[in-house]
């Protein structure tokens, strides 16, 4: 059996994609995830704990491919995500974007199957390097600036990871990836904390989430679909691998689940709303990893799996709206259900899935995390997550479809998007429903064995009550005109710190520095001037050095000199 | 709308009917709490009406908090662009940066 690391076909296809055009490239790019999935399925079916691809760099024994149930699940997921995104982007004729997206998907697969930390680091940086082109592919000023900021933060994440790996290699004999943990303070365990922070940046932890809501909505309609699938999920995988059961993660996750929904309610750019809800969903996964029981970890990775598909579906539907109308702000959209009925239905399926309606995919994974939270005594966190569940329905479940497709009819010229977009969305919607109706298919792939039934009377009833009454709140607020209207606006978030505050401080600092520099120059110049003036004044007419010497005084000098000689000659 | 085909949601009667069905479902779900026995793990969870009230109040609080956040977080749409894109040609950026800030769409009510 030939053993091929899953990232290799993607990289080869990207190389070939540079020379192919049109349908040939499209066919190749569709074939790669399909064949890759078959390859991975075969690899996963062989021996548990499969590994190959040993190589050596600088005395380190490195491992290109190591698979267990956890990484295999993410592997399958990334193939499915790549396939959906490629189909969605089939109509695109942009070599830069298409090649970068293949390299990006491949890098994510490389990172997930990396057997050691150095290999992980290499793919970690490749993820940043390849994905930034998807932001720049929009080819306008905003995308260019957002891409630069995105790239800077991700390279920083990579450098932190490298620093962590160096500390780790000093303390351990091996660089194999396993539990790292956060035992001890920063000084006792620098490797753990640095790696944690590196993962945290990629996972959009609070205060490090600016890049996500900044860059993702600036990408192309198709680029955002790729972006939403890979980077953050690789970070979730890393956390599940290296930091399961770290209690800090429970509180970080609860914060992530909670704060973005406030922003999402008042955000105008609908893809930015989805970016906020991406952080909100990551929060549920991070809580699950933090709890660390087998049910919680299963819930976290299952939710990651579902999130890629339903968030992908939502980004695809909003991408379709942007592609067709050229607009994405809630204040400019509305009434599109008449001209885009298929997209509307598909978007609503995605919205129902993210809101965790029974029979949709979010329900079967979110309830695992919730159950785990309450079983392990995190009552406060459970209440926060419940609030976040109601909130996510409010902004992603209702606001997105409502303001894009219903609401006030903006009478935009629109039609259904290209057929490949519809096909990709249909497949994603079908997956959402399949997993929601038959969750055992997903559960059988999860890392831990377990018996969990999401569909019992209590779960279904309570979830329906929660969702219906959040919807009731929306209806009531909207009828009473209390709902905040969509306004063309920018809301300040942490990215304000490095987009406004730091530049402003630097600008003020530089202004002061220039003023000081100016004063010093002035002082030095005037000093030199005075010196020159002083010297010149002695040489000017009437100056000491410019006076005439009298002949008499010259003679007197000579006489004095001769006299000295005479006296010297005397002796 | 005259001269055009009237779509489903353009007719206020349809919306009224749908809302009535929706209210009925909400009432039924609330009533179910008193009929169906739920197994509970959290001490407040067993209270009848816990989930409906939590969902409703949570969302109302969410919306009011978000509206309040607007008072100090909201900036004009070109807040960053004015400075960051100063070097870019306006034609190059391809996106309109100037918007009439008085356009309010559905749900229209001034921010308060």
XYZ file of C-alpha atoms in Angstrom:
683
model
C 0.000 0.000 0.000
C 1.365 3.401 -0.904
C 1.297 5.763 2.021
C 0.697 9.355 0.967
C 0.543 12.120 3.539
C -2.769 13.925 2.967
C -1.231 17.318 2.288
C 0.890 16.118 -0.646
C -1.933 15.788 -3.223
C -3.095 19.294 -2.377
C 0.371 20.774 -2.833
C 0.879 18.877 -6.093
C -2.507 20.017 -7.371
C -1.631 23.600 -6.501
C 1.579 23.261 -8.510
C -0.287 21.804 -11.486
C -2.989 24.426 -11.096
C -0.478 27.069 -12.073
C -0.360 25.625 -15.582
C -3.898 24.375 -16.052
C -6.825 26.527 -17.012
C -10.590 26.350 -17.058
C -12.383 23.033 -16.635
C -9.132 21.044 -16.375
C -8.149 22.943 -13.268
C -11.651 22.671 -11.854
C -11.725 18.922 -12.417
C -8.313 18.466 -10.819
C -9.260 20.555 -7.786
C -12.453 18.570 -7.259
C -10.661 15.258 -7.712
C -8.016 16.007 -5.100
C -10.260 16.214 -2.010
C -12.352 13.271 -3.203
C -9.354 11.013 -3.817
C -7.653 12.411 -0.718
C -10.654 11.450 1.375
C -10.520 7.923 -0.044
C -6.795 7.783 0.706
C -7.326 9.004 4.253
C -10.195 6.598 4.805
C -7.919 3.761 3.796
C -5.108 5.021 6.031
C -7.503 5.380 8.955
C -8.979 1.951 8.424
C -5.590 0.243 8.599
C -3.828 0.234 11.944
C -4.837 2.468 14.830
C -2.018 4.829 15.655
C -0.607 4.800 12.144
C 2.530 6.821 11.445
C 5.064 7.229 8.641
C 7.408 9.783 7.124
C 10.272 9.907 9.626
C 12.944 12.456 8.821
C 15.767 14.122 10.686
C 16.711 17.771 10.975
C 19.430 18.984 13.361
C 19.372 15.850 15.534
C 15.595 15.992 15.847
C 13.630 12.965 14.776
C 10.583 14.348 13.078
C 7.415 12.707 11.901
C 5.399 13.835 8.917
C 2.256 11.803 9.500
C 0.762 10.440 12.683
C -2.913 9.622 12.901
C -5.307 8.714 15.634
C -9.054 9.112 15.929
C -8.803 12.793 16.813
C -6.637 13.817 13.885
C -8.508 11.514 11.501
C -11.792 13.259 12.324
C -10.274 16.637 11.511
C -8.691 15.103 8.416
C -12.061 13.924 7.092
C -13.559 17.274 7.974
C -10.900 19.260 6.108
C -11.335 17.123 3.003
C -15.082 17.705 3.075
C -14.580 21.421 3.676
C -12.062 21.641 0.843
C -14.425 19.821 -1.509
C -17.362 22.093 -0.644
C -15.269 25.247 -0.965
C -13.719 24.156 -4.248
C -17.118 23.426 -5.771
C -18.347 26.762 -4.465
C -15.390 28.519 -6.109
C -15.532 26.671 -9.437
C -16.690 29.695 -11.383
C -13.734 31.753 -10.177
C -11.057 32.441 -12.790
C -8.238 33.653 -10.598
C -5.076 31.594 -10.486
C -3.742 33.337 -7.383
C -6.858 32.603 -5.369
C -7.322 29.049 -6.548
C -3.723 27.997 -6.055
C -3.520 29.689 -2.643
C -6.686 27.947 -1.490
C -5.301 24.516 -2.406
C -2.035 25.236 -0.598
C -4.041 26.518 2.364
C -6.197 23.390 2.630
C -3.075 21.253 2.292
C -1.298 23.173 5.048
C -4.224 22.602 7.393
C -4.059 18.875 6.709
C -0.297 18.895 7.225
C -0.698 20.620 10.576
C -3.357 18.199 11.787
C -1.306 15.124 10.937
C 2.043 16.550 12.071
C 3.659 14.094 14.456
C 5.997 16.567 16.131
C 6.091 20.213 17.063
C 8.572 21.358 14.416
C 6.516 19.896 11.600
C 3.496 21.553 13.203
C 5.368 24.856 13.261
C 6.210 24.612 9.573
C 2.595 23.999 8.583
C 1.453 26.602 11.121
C 3.419 29.252 9.251
C 2.350 27.891 5.883
C -1.258 28.333 6.978
C -0.638 32.023 7.574
C 1.394 32.451 4.414
C -1.112 30.786 2.092
C -4.296 32.135 3.626
C -3.266 35.784 3.482
C -3.435 35.618 -0.306
C -7.108 34.773 -0.006
C -7.605 38.072 1.795
C -5.491 40.005 -0.672
C -7.331 38.353 -3.568
C -10.140 40.897 -3.104
C -7.618 43.346 -4.559
C -8.737 46.543 -2.914
C -7.185 48.835 -0.355
C -9.182 47.599 2.620
C -8.378 43.973 1.869
C -4.713 44.831 1.436
C -4.490 46.574 4.808
C -6.578 43.914 6.579
C -4.380 41.223 5.039
C -1.240 42.900 6.337
C -2.652 43.028 9.861
C -3.843 39.431 9.586
C -0.444 38.300 8.391
C 1.423 40.144 11.145
C -0.644 38.525 13.892
C -0.329 35.064 12.416
C 3.395 35.324 11.975
C 3.506 36.436 15.616
C 1.542 33.324 16.527
C 4.074 31.237 14.622
C 7.015 32.899 16.364
C 5.432 32.265 19.768
C 4.974 28.645 18.777
C 8.615 28.443 17.726
C 9.714 29.962 21.030
C 7.558 27.452 22.866
C 9.015 24.591 20.851
C 12.557 25.703 21.726
C 11.757 25.788 25.441
C 9.959 22.472 25.102
C 12.933 20.831 23.446
C 15.166 21.934 26.331
C 12.882 20.356 28.917
C 11.927 17.195 27.060
C 13.741 14.524 25.082
C 11.154 14.339 22.374
C 9.192 16.818 20.312
C 6.311 14.440 19.697
C 2.940 16.135 20.006
C 0.998 15.176 23.072
C -0.415 16.648 26.220
C 1.554 19.807 27.080
C -0.637 21.432 29.694
C -0.310 24.690 31.580
C 1.144 23.452 34.873
C 3.149 26.105 36.621
C 3.651 29.768 35.955
C 5.083 31.351 32.839
C 8.598 31.057 34.262
C 8.270 27.455 35.348
C 6.628 26.311 32.157
C 7.428 28.793 29.377
C 6.940 26.165 26.686
C 3.366 25.467 27.751
C 2.381 29.116 27.986
C 4.010 30.186 24.732
C 2.417 27.357 22.796
C -0.891 28.068 24.510
C -0.680 31.703 23.427
C 0.265 30.722 19.875
C -2.776 28.447 19.681
C -4.836 31.153 21.383
C -4.082 33.732 18.700
C -5.117 31.335 15.940
C -8.158 30.295 17.958
C -9.268 33.952 18.326
C -9.143 34.097 22.109
C -10.604 37.325 23.499
C -8.231 40.241 22.826
C -6.577 38.196 20.083
C -9.720 37.921 17.983
C -9.283 41.192 16.114
C -7.709 39.560 13.075
C -10.714 37.337 12.477
C -13.426 39.958 12.352
C -11.037 42.280 10.550
C -9.782 40.055 7.751
C -12.445 37.428 7.002
C -15.144 39.864 5.847
C -12.626 41.602 3.575
C -11.864 38.488 1.546
C -13.595 37.502 -1.668
C -16.991 35.749 -1.518
C -15.270 32.421 -2.110
C -12.125 33.157 -0.087
C -14.047 33.648 3.142
C -15.553 30.175 2.816
C -12.066 28.657 2.726
C -10.835 30.877 5.541
C -13.703 30.037 7.864
C -13.030 26.318 7.558
C -9.378 25.835 8.377
C -7.309 28.209 10.518
C -9.410 28.315 13.670
C -10.210 24.611 13.482
C -6.518 23.736 13.319
C -6.163 25.760 16.523
C -9.075 23.877 18.100
C -7.376 20.641 17.125
C -4.122 21.870 18.676
C -5.864 22.766 21.922
C -7.677 19.428 22.025
C -4.367 17.672 21.463
C -2.133 19.616 23.837
C -4.343 21.254 26.459
C -7.396 19.093 27.187
C -8.777 19.594 30.671
C -7.101 22.982 31.224
C -9.601 24.781 33.409
C -8.583 28.239 32.160
C -10.021 27.243 28.793
C -13.508 26.893 30.288
C -13.558 30.557 31.255
C -11.883 31.723 28.042
C -14.429 29.722 26.083
C -17.358 31.108 28.040
C -16.126 34.635 27.308
C -15.718 33.799 23.627
C -19.217 32.370 23.486
C -20.692 35.446 25.095
C -19.130 38.744 24.055
C -19.324 38.433 20.235
C -23.119 38.159 20.243
C -23.428 41.734 21.505
C -21.282 42.927 18.635
C -23.146 40.731 16.184
C -26.462 42.380 17.041
C -25.227 45.837 16.049
C -22.884 44.884 13.205
C -23.944 45.964 9.751
C -21.685 43.867 7.503
C -23.447 40.496 7.460
C -20.256 38.553 6.845
C -18.770 40.306 9.864
C -21.824 39.168 11.843
C -20.912 35.639 10.800
C -17.296 36.227 11.820
C -18.497 37.194 15.283
C -20.691 34.124 15.452
C -17.670 32.067 14.391
C -15.940 33.235 17.578
C -19.109 32.470 19.516
C -19.153 28.886 18.217
C -15.432 28.496 18.897
C -16.300 29.404 22.479
C -18.416 26.262 22.829
C -15.543 24.136 21.516
C -13.006 25.777 23.813
C -15.279 25.206 26.820
C -15.572 21.548 25.856
C -11.803 21.158 25.583
C -11.393 22.943 28.916
C -13.762 20.569 30.686
C -11.764 17.728 29.225
C -13.978 14.732 29.961
C -14.491 12.307 27.121
C -18.033 13.595 26.576
C -16.822 17.201 26.532
C -13.953 16.548 24.117
C -16.260 14.563 21.892
C -18.728 17.429 22.002
C -16.035 19.961 21.172
C -14.686 18.148 18.142
C -18.160 17.170 16.954
C -19.126 20.817 17.189
C -15.997 21.791 15.257
C -17.042 19.327 12.572
C -20.576 20.694 12.375
C -19.466 24.292 12.628
C -17.240 24.043 9.572
C -20.192 22.807 7.560
C -22.967 25.105 8.794
C -20.743 28.166 9.108
C -19.426 27.344 5.657
C -23.018 27.168 4.436
C -23.856 30.538 5.971
C -20.722 32.166 4.570
C -21.554 30.602 1.195
C -25.066 32.024 1.217
C -23.809 35.471 2.188
C -21.054 35.110 -0.396
C -23.745 34.377 -2.962
C -25.582 37.537 -1.936
C -22.380 39.550 -2.229
C -21.525 37.922 -5.545
C -24.927 38.653 -7.037
C -25.722 42.066 -5.604
C -22.261 43.425 -4.804
C -23.548 44.438 -1.383
C -23.278 42.780 2.008
C -24.356 45.439 4.487
C -27.642 44.754 6.225
C -28.586 48.387 5.697
C -28.495 47.934 1.916
C -30.059 44.483 1.578
C -33.534 43.091 2.024
C -36.335 41.384 0.159
C -34.028 39.066 -1.743
C -36.178 35.985 -1.079
C -38.226 36.858 -4.139
C -35.289 36.695 -6.500
C -33.095 34.179 -4.663
C -35.553 31.658 -3.178
C -33.135 28.708 -3.308
C -30.377 30.641 -1.586
C -32.890 31.763 1.007
C -33.939 28.219 1.866
C -30.336 27.026 2.020
C -29.378 29.961 4.236
C -32.256 29.174 6.582
C -31.061 25.569 6.857
C -27.632 26.872 7.859
C -29.242 29.290 10.296
C -31.303 26.505 11.864
C -28.186 24.368 12.184
C -26.097 27.023 13.904
C -29.020 27.767 16.214
C -29.122 24.077 17.180
C -32.685 23.377 16.183
C -33.582 19.728 16.735
C -33.010 17.697 13.549
C -30.242 20.084 12.476
C -26.563 19.403 13.030
C -25.784 22.004 15.688
C -28.231 20.399 18.083
C -26.484 17.052 18.296
C -23.071 18.516 19.125
C -23.869 21.626 21.163
C -25.989 19.662 23.614
C -22.963 17.432 24.344
C -20.910 20.421 25.487
C -23.844 21.767 27.483
C -24.435 18.411 29.179
C -20.748 18.098 29.971
C -20.691 21.587 31.497
C -23.557 20.864 33.843
C -22.366 17.354 34.708
C -19.017 18.743 35.826
C -20.445 21.419 38.055
C -19.841 24.473 35.875
C -23.242 25.968 36.661
C -22.339 29.581 35.915
C -20.623 28.624 32.681
C -23.658 26.575 31.722
C -25.915 29.598 32.227
C -23.593 31.697 30.085
C -23.596 29.068 27.368
C -27.371 28.921 27.497
C -27.484 32.680 27.072
C -25.025 32.379 24.188
C -27.223 29.711 22.563
C -30.212 32.010 22.710
C -28.045 34.871 21.451
C -26.602 32.985 18.514
C -30.102 32.176 17.342
C -30.889 35.826 17.645
C -28.099 37.108 15.421
C -27.059 34.231 13.173
C -30.348 32.388 13.115
C -32.734 35.292 12.648
C -30.811 38.447 11.850
C -28.808 37.043 8.930
C -31.724 35.592 6.950
C -34.075 38.362 8.029
C -32.027 41.367 6.998
C -30.637 39.759 3.848
C -33.696 38.063 2.442
C -36.756 39.573 4.108
C -37.132 42.830 6.030
C -37.535 45.966 3.977
C -37.392 45.261 0.242
C -34.330 47.079 -1.058
C -35.415 46.200 -4.634
C -31.927 45.197 -5.665
C -31.454 43.615 -9.059
C -30.644 40.009 -8.186
C -30.875 36.441 -9.457
C -29.843 33.037 -8.161
C -26.052 32.617 -7.924
C -24.108 30.390 -10.366
C -25.123 26.742 -10.278
C -21.848 25.549 -8.742
C -22.473 27.797 -5.753
C -25.954 26.338 -5.357
C -24.592 22.791 -5.597
C -21.995 23.428 -2.880
C -24.604 24.991 -0.626
C -27.012 22.118 -1.260
C -24.387 19.530 -0.311
C -23.585 21.461 2.862
C -27.274 21.766 3.740
C -27.767 18.053 3.110
C -24.852 17.281 5.445
C -26.345 19.514 8.134
C -29.627 17.645 7.949
C -28.019 14.201 7.693
C -25.927 14.742 10.808
C -28.874 16.272 12.613
C -31.218 13.397 11.825
C -28.706 10.563 12.017
C -26.041 11.734 14.499
C -24.619 8.229 14.982
C -22.754 8.647 11.682
C -20.748 11.470 13.226
C -20.599 9.954 16.701
C -18.944 6.804 15.375
C -15.995 8.905 14.188
C -15.449 10.748 17.487
C -12.239 10.220 19.466
C -13.850 8.548 22.471
C -16.375 5.762 22.674
C -19.566 6.894 24.309
C -23.262 6.343 24.488
C -25.035 9.635 24.102
C -28.512 10.273 22.830
C -29.229 13.908 22.004
C -32.872 13.250 21.245
C -34.751 12.806 24.467
C -37.865 14.674 25.462
C -36.095 17.017 27.852
C -33.414 18.139 25.416
C -35.771 18.660 22.535
C -38.418 20.444 24.570
C -36.076 22.756 26.452
C -34.150 23.643 23.307
C -37.350 24.410 21.422
C -38.588 26.544 24.300
C -35.341 28.476 24.398
C -35.319 29.092 20.658
C -38.978 29.933 20.245
C -38.914 32.443 23.046
C -35.760 34.096 21.705
C -37.587 34.362 18.418
C -40.540 35.797 20.306
C -38.230 38.403 21.775
C -37.069 39.315 18.261
C -40.637 39.577 16.992
C -41.706 41.671 19.965
C -38.734 44.031 19.739
C -39.174 44.396 15.997
C -42.903 45.096 16.194
C -42.312 47.658 18.927
C -39.521 49.208 16.841
C -37.069 48.599 19.639
C -34.742 46.470 17.562
C -31.530 48.333 16.711
C -31.731 49.240 13.034
C -28.987 48.308 10.625
C -26.851 51.421 10.262
C -23.891 52.036 7.996
C -21.266 52.089 10.691
C -18.071 50.665 12.095
C -18.043 49.341 15.643
C -14.890 49.661 17.673
C -13.316 46.398 18.774
C -9.857 45.347 19.883
C -8.479 46.013 16.443
C -8.987 49.694 17.330
C -5.963 49.269 19.625
C -3.557 48.567 16.789
C -5.398 50.437 14.075
C -5.952 53.676 15.961
C -4.516 53.833 19.478
C -1.013 52.567 18.781
C -0.615 54.540 15.543
C -1.912 57.636 17.330
C 0.497 57.173 20.228
C 3.325 56.525 17.800
C 2.359 59.555 15.774
C 2.274 61.733 18.889
C 5.568 60.218 20.019
C 7.192 60.869 16.673
C 5.852 64.424 16.591
C 7.419 65.060 19.966
C 10.619 63.337 18.911
C 10.829 65.476 15.797
C 10.203 68.617 17.862
C 12.993 67.655 20.270
C 15.253 66.826 17.376
C 14.414 70.169 15.841
C 15.253 72.033 19.052
C 18.562 70.216 19.447
C 19.499 70.979 15.863
C 18.574 74.620 16.380
C 20.705 74.804 19.527
C 23.678 73.159 17.841
C 23.351 75.365 14.776
C 23.178 78.543 16.788
C 26.212 77.384 18.812
C 28.213 76.869 15.642
C 26.995 80.175 14.329
C 28.162 81.954 17.471
C 31.577 80.308 17.224
C 31.975 81.279 13.594
C 30.769 84.745 14.440
C 33.318 84.987 17.268
C 36.223 83.886 15.110
C 35.182 86.084 12.250
C 34.871 89.067 14.508
C 38.602 88.847 15.327
C 39.510 88.823 11.679
C 37.227 91.580 10.582
C 38.416 95.147 10.145
C 39.193 96.453 13.639
C 39.467 92.838 14.816
C 42.431 91.776 16.917
C 43.837 89.599 14.180
C 43.302 92.157 11.477
C 45.220 95.046 13.066
C 48.376 96.467 11.426
C 51.597 95.926 13.251
C 53.863 99.024 13.594
C 57.417 98.783 12.119
C 58.832 100.095 15.377
C 57.386 97.308 17.421
C 58.858 94.835 14.901
C 62.332 96.356 15.388
C 61.871 96.278 19.156
C 61.069 92.564 18.848
C 64.198 91.867 16.807
C 66.344 93.847 19.302
C 64.818 91.826 22.142
C 65.622 88.595 20.307
C 69.238 89.657 19.617
C 69.591 90.679 23.251
C 68.512 87.198 24.348
C 71.088 85.636 22.000
C 73.778 87.989 23.374
C 72.995 86.989 26.931
C 73.041 83.337 25.970
C 76.393 83.857 24.159
C 77.856 85.464 27.278
C 77.916 82.270 29.175
C -45.753 47.265 -5.574
C -48.544 47.991 -8.044
C -48.179 46.112 -11.274
C -45.882 43.526 -9.727
C -46.724 40.060 -8.564
C -47.522 40.236 -4.896
C -45.169 37.984 -2.979
C -46.099 36.060 0.096
C -44.488 38.316 2.641
C -45.742 41.501 1.005
C -49.220 40.722 2.209
C -49.672 41.874 5.818
C -52.452 39.315 6.256
C -50.041 36.453 5.636
C -47.604 37.837 8.154
C -50.374 38.268 10.697
C -51.462 34.671 10.190
C -47.931 33.375 10.508
C -47.368 35.341 13.666
C -50.581 33.963 15.141
C -49.401 30.405 14.477
C -46.057 31.321 16.007
C -47.659 32.725 19.159
C -49.737 29.576 19.429
C -46.623 27.413 19.235
C -44.935 29.527 21.917
C -47.924 29.132 24.211
C -48.026 25.379 23.587
C -44.337 25.031 24.375
C -44.761 27.011 27.560
C -47.732 24.899 28.571
C -45.758 21.721 27.904
C -43.632 22.524 30.937
C -46.584 21.809 33.180
C -47.499 18.569 31.434
C -44.257 16.856 30.509
C -41.914 15.703 33.224
C -38.349 16.801 32.522
C -35.272 15.331 34.159
C -33.241 18.205 35.498
C -29.708 18.601 36.758
C -29.538 22.258 37.587
C -31.527 23.581 40.523
C -33.385 26.362 38.672
C -33.834 24.276 35.593
C -36.778 22.435 37.112
C -38.833 25.594 37.584
C -41.689 25.644 35.102
C -41.004 28.167 32.415
C -37.284 28.430 33.119
C -36.148 27.979 29.517
C -38.809 30.173 27.902
C -38.229 33.002 30.356
C -34.462 32.681 30.159
C -34.588 32.731 26.365
C -36.900 35.713 26.183
C -35.306 37.830 28.905
C -31.816 36.894 27.743
C -32.496 38.141 24.227
C -34.166 41.347 25.355
C -31.233 42.090 27.649
C -28.882 41.236 24.803
C -30.530 43.668 22.413
C -30.737 46.512 24.921
C -27.137 45.996 25.986
C -26.055 45.997 22.351
C -28.017 49.182 21.671
C -26.343 50.776 24.655
C -22.941 49.638 23.382
C -23.656 51.489 20.150
C -23.584 54.781 22.020
C -19.858 54.531 22.560
C -18.689 51.981 19.977
C -20.297 53.245 16.812
C -18.237 55.247 14.346
C -18.896 56.389 10.787
C -18.451 53.747 8.166
C -15.241 55.242 6.804
C -13.711 55.699 10.262
C -10.653 53.570 9.526
C -10.613 54.011 5.783
C -10.157 57.765 5.907
C -6.712 57.330 7.327
C -5.674 53.852 6.264
C -6.672 54.265 2.680
C -5.351 57.791 2.331
C -2.676 56.426 0.016
C -5.092 54.454 -2.094
C -6.880 55.939 -4.991
C -10.592 56.078 -4.284
C -11.210 54.336 -7.590
C -8.769 51.619 -6.586
C -10.588 50.698 -3.416
C -13.681 49.984 -5.468
C -16.015 50.266 -2.486
C -18.124 53.240 -1.590
C -16.917 54.738 1.637
C -19.333 57.603 1.951
C -22.804 56.717 3.099
C -25.721 58.787 4.101
C -25.872 58.084 7.822
C -29.560 58.895 7.978
C -30.701 55.832 6.047
C -32.584 53.572 8.407
C -34.057 50.353 7.219
C -36.628 48.107 8.719
C -37.086 48.173 12.449
C -36.389 51.828 11.996
C -36.107 53.750 15.195
C -33.412 56.088 16.208
C -30.676 54.630 18.273
C -31.302 55.670 21.805
